[in-house]
C-alpha atoms as one frame of an Amber mdcrd trajectory, in Angstrom:
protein
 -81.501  -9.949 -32.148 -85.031 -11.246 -33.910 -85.515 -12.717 -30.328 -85.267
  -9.201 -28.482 -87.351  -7.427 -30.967 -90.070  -9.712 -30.638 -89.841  -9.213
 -26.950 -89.755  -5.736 -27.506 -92.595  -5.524 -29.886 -94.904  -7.927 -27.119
 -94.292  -4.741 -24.611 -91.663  -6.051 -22.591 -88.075  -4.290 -22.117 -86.939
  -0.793 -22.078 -84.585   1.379 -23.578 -82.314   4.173 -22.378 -81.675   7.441
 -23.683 -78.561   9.256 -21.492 -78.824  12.847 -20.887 -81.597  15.128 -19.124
 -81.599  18.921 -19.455 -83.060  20.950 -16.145 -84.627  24.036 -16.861 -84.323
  25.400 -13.279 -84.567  29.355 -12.139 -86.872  32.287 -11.499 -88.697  32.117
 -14.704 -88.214  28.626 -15.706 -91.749  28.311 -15.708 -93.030  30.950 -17.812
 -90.233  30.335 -19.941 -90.651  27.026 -20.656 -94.257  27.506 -20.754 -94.068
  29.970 -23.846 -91.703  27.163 -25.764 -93.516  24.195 -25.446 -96.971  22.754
 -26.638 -97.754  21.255 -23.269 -99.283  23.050 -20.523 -97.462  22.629 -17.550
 -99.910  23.845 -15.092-101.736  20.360 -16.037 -98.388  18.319 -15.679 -98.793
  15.856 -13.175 -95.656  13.343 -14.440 -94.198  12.369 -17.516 -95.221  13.851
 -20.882 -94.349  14.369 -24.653 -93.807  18.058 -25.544 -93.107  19.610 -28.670
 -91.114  22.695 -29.566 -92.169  23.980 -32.874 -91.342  27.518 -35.067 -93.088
  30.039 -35.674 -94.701  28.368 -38.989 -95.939  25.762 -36.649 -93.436  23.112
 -37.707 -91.626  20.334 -35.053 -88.151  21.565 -34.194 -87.490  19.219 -30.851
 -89.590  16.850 -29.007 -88.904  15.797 -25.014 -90.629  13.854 -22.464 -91.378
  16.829 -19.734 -90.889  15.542 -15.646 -91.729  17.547 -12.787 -88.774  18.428
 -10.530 -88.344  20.594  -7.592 -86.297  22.935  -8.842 -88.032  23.580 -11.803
 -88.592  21.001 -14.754 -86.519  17.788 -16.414 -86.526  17.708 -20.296 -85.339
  13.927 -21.712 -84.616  14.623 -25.380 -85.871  12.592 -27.835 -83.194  13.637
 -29.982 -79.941  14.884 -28.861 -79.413  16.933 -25.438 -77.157  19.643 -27.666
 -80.330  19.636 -30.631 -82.730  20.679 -27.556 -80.206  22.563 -25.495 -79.070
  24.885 -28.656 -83.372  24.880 -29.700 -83.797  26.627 -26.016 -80.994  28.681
 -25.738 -82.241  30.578 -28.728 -84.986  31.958 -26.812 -83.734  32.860 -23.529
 -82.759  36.837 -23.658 -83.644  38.509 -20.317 -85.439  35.300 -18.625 -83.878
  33.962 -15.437 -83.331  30.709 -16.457 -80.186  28.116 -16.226 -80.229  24.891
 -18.522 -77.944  22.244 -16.807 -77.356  18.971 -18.321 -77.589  16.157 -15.654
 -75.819  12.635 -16.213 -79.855  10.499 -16.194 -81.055   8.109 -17.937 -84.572
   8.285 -20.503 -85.550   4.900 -19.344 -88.703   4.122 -22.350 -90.555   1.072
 -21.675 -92.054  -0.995 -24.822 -95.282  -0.532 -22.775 -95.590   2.798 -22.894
 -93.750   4.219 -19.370 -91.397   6.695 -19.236 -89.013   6.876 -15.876 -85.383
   8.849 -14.983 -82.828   6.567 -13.466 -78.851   7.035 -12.909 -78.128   3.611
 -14.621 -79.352   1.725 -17.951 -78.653  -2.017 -16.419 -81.060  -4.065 -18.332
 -81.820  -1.838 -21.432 -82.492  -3.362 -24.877 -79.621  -2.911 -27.251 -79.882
   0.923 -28.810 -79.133  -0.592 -32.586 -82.436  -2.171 -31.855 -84.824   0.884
 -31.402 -84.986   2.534 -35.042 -86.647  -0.905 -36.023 -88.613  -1.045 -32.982
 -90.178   2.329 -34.030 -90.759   1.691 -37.309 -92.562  -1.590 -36.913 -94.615
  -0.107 -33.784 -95.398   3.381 -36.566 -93.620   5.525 -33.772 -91.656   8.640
 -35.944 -88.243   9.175 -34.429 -87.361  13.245 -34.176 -85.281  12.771 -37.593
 -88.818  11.583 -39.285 -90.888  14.554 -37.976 -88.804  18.154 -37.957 -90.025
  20.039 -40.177 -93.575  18.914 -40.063 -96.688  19.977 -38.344 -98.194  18.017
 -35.522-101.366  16.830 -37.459 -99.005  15.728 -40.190 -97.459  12.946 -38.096
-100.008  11.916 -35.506 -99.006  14.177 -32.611-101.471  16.347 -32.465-102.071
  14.666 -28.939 -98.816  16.487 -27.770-100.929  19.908 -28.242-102.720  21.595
 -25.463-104.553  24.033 -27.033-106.238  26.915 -24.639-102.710  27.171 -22.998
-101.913  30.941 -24.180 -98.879  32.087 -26.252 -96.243  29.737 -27.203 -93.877
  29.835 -30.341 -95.684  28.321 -33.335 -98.979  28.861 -31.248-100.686  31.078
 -33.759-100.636  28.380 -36.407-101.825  25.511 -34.215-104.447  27.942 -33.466
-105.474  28.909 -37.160-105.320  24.559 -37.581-107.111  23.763 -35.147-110.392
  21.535 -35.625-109.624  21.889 -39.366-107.945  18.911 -41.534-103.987  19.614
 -42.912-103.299  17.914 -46.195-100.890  15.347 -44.963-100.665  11.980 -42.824
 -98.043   9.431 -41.968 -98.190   6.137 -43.441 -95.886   3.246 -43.912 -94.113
   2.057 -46.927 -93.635  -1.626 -47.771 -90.812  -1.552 -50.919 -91.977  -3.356
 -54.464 -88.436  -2.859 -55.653 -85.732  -0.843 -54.469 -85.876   2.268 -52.082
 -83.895   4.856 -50.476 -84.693   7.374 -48.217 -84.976  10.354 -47.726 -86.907
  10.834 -50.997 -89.719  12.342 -52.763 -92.274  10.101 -53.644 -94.756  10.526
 -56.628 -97.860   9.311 -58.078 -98.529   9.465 -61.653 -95.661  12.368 -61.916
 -96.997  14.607 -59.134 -95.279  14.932 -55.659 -97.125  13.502 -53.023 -94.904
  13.460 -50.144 -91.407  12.189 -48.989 -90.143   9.073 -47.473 -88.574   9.497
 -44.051 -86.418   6.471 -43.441 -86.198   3.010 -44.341 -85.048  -0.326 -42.812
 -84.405  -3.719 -43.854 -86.784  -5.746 -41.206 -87.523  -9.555 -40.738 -90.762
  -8.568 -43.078 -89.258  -7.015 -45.646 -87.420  -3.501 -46.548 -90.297  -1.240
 -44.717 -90.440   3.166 -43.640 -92.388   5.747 -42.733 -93.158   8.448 -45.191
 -95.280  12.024 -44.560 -97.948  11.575 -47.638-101.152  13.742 -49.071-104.329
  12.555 -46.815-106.143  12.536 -50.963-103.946   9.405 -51.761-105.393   5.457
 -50.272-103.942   3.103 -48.594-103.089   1.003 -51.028-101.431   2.944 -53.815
 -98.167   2.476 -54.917 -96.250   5.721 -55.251 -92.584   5.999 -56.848 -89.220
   7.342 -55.293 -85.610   7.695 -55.900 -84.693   4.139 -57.010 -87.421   3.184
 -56.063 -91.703   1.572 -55.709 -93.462   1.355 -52.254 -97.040   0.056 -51.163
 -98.595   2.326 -49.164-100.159   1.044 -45.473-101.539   1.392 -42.368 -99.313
   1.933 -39.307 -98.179   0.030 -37.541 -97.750  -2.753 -40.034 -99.751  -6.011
 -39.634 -97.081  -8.513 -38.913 -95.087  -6.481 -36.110 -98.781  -5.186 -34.537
């Protein structure tokens, strides 16, 4: 397995995600374009979208593909997380969500691509450490949070018009939000998820953590005000603050 992730980790190999959701109809367009962060007049092929709430906070995430018939959403959670998200919103919109039988097909390099088959793919147990050592948040590490929190503001297309949660990505934007996301190397202990304090004041939470070939290492949403560097306290507990990704996997 140490073998694969290092392949992994050196940008070769994929992984597949099954299920795709179509967003097809009359209105799929305007729907979809009041849900998402992404503009899709400027979609040209694949691309990360949130869905946030009204307090601006991540819900669902899904890599957006053009299709004839309207648009392909790959979950990057579950396909009954996103379906049940969107389904909330439709009331008199013209618009039919059908789940297709694809595959997510994620590249360590970066590409994203639909196929009918997975033939190939890394193993699936592999990909929550492959994310933590690369610093990518899975969905699980970032509902609940705002874009800026967790690096994703790049997911945003502001000047777009109405979405839901676009009023607080507008009041946000160009201005700094109080929290980042940072990795956490354990001193002794750990479990997650857990609160994490410095000198008795909460500071932030850790999101997950996994035993790795470098040591028990997660990701964890902390106050911008504390270094890289410190070491903050948790449920059973003490963790090293650092950069992401972390040195050794990089």
């Amino acid at each position: 397995m140490e073998a694969l992730l290092a392949k992994a980790l050196s940008g070769e190999g994929f992984f597949a995600f099954p299920g795709v959701l179509l967003v097809r109809g009359p209105d799929a367009f305007s729907f979809l374009q009041g849900q998402c962060t992404r503009d899709l007049r400027r979609l040209q092929g694949p691309a990360g979208a949130l869905f946030l709430n009204h307090k601006g906070q991540i819900e669902e995430a899904a890599t957006l593909f053009p299709h004839p018939e309207g648009f392909l959403l790959a979950p990057w959670g579950s396909l009954e997380g996103l379906e049940k998200r969107l389904r909330r919103y439709i009331v008199f919109d013209q618009v039919e969500l059908v789940a297709l039988p694809l595959f997510r097909l994620l590249y360590a390099d970066g590409r994203e691509v639909l196929a009918e088959g997975a033939e190939g793919a890394l193993p699936m147990e592999l990909y929550p450490l492959y994310t933590l050592l690369k610093g990518l948040p899975l969905l699980s590490d970032i509902q609940g949070e705002l874009p800026q929190s967790v690096g994703l503001l790049h997911l945003v297309d502001y000047g777009k018009g109405c979405y839901v949660g676009q009023e607080i990505m507008a009041r946000t934007e160009g201005k700094e939000v109080p929290y980042r996301l940072v990795g956490l190397r354990a001193l002794e202990g750990g479990e997650a998820p857990a609160e994490l304090f410095l000198e008795g004041k909460r500071v932030g939470e850790a999101k997950r953590l996994l035993e790795t070939p470098f040591g028990l290492l997660g990701l964890a949403v902390v106050r911008k005000e504390v270094p890289l560097g410190a070491v903050v306290e948790g449920k059973g507990g003490r963790y090293l603050l650092e950069g992401l990704p972390f040195k050794e996997a990089a």
